[in-house]
Coordinates of C-alpha atoms in Angstrom, one line a residue:
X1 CA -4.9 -19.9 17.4
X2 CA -3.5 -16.5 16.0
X3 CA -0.1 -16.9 14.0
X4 CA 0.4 -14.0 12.5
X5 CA -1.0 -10.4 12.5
X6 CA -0.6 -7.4 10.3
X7 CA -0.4 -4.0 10.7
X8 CA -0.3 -0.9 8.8
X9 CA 2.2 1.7 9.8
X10 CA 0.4 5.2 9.5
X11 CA -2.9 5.7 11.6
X12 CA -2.5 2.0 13.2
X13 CA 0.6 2.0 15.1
X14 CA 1.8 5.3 14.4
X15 CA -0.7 8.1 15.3
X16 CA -0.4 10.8 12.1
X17 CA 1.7 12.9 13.0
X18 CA 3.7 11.2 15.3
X19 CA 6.9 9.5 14.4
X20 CA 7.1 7.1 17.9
X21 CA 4.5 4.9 19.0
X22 CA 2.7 5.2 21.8
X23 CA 3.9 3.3 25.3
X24 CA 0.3 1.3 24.9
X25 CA 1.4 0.3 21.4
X26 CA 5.0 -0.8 21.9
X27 CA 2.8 -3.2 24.9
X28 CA 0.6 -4.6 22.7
X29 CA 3.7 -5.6 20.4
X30 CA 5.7 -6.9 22.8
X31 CA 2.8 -8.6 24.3
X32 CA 1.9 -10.4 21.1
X33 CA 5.8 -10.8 20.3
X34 CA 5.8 -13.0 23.9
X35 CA 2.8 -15.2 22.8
X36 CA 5.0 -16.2 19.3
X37 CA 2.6 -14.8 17.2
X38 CA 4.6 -12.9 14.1
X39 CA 4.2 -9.1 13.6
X40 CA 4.2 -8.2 9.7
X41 CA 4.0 -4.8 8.7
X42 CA 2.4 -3.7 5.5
X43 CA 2.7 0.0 4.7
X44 CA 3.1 2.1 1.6
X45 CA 6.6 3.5 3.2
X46 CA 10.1 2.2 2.2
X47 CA 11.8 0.0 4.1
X48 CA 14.4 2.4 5.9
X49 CA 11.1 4.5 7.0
X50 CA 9.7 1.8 9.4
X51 CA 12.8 1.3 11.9
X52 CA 11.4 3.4 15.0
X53 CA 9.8 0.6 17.1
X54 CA 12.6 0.7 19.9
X55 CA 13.1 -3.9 20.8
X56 CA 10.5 -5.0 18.5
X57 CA 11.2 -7.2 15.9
X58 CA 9.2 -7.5 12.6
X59 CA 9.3 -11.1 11.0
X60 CA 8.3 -9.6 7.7
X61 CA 7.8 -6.5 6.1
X62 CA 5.3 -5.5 2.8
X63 CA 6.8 -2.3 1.9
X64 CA 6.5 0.4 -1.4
X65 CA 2.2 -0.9 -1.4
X66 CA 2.9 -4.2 -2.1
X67 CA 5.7 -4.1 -3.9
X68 CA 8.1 -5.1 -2.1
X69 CA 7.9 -7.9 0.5
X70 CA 10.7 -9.3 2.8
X71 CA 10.4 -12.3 5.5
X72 CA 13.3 -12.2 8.3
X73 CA 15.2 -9.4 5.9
X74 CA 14.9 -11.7 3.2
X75 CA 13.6 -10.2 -0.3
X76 CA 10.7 -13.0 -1.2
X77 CA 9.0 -10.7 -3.8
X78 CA 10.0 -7.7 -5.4
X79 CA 8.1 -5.9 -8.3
X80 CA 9.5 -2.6 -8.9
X81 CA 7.8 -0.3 -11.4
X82 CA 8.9 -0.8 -15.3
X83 CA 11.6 1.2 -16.3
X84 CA 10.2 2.3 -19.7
X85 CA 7.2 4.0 -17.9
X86 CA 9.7 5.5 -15.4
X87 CA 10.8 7.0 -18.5
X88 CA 7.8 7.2 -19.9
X89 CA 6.4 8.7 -16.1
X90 CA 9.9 11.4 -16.3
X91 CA 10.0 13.0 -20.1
X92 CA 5.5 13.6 -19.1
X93 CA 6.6 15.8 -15.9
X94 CA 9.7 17.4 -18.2
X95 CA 7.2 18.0 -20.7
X96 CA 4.6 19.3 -18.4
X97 CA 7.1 20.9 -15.7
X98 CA 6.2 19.0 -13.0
X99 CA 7.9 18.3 -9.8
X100 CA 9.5 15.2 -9.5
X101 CA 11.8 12.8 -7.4
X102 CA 12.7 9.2 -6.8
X103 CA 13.9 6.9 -4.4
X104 CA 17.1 5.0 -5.4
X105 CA 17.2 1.1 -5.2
X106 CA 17.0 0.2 -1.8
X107 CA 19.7 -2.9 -2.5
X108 CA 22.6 -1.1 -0.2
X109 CA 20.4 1.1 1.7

């Protein structure tokens, strides 16, 4: 018997491009969410960028590539990136005039 199944966001249940998921996806979701199997999604977005699946609820959530992972909105591993090679990572695009940008702690977000 299937528990649990997981799905990438982009490609899988979200054709590129589009930002809703198709009627036959939100089925298939609520279809596997009536036989109590769990949903997880595992995506290389941020938390706040996976919200736009309209009565379907996620039990978990494996966010940032990995590194970040959340059961039932509870953080259960969390493995943010070092902040010496942020640093390291920022004064290399300064030096090199590269574009760059961030994405704030997602604690209050």
């Amino acid at each position: 018997m299937i528990k649990i199944i997981f799905f990438d966001v982009d490609g899988t249940l979200l054709d590129y491009g589009n930002d809703m998921p198709s009627a036959s996806t939100m089925l298939a979701l609520h279809q596997l969410q009536d036989l109590g199997i769990k949903i997880v999604i595992a995506t290389g977005r941020p938390p706040y960028a996976v919200h736009k699946f309209p009565g379907i609820h996620f039990n978990g959530m494996i966010n940032f590539n990995g590194s970040l992972a959340t059961v039932e909105d509870e953080t259960v591993y969390e493995h943010p990136i070092n902040p010496e090679d942020i640093q390291t990572l920022y004064q290399w695009t300064v030096k090199n005039q590269k574009p760059r940008s961030s994405i704030p702690p997602l604690k209050n977000i």
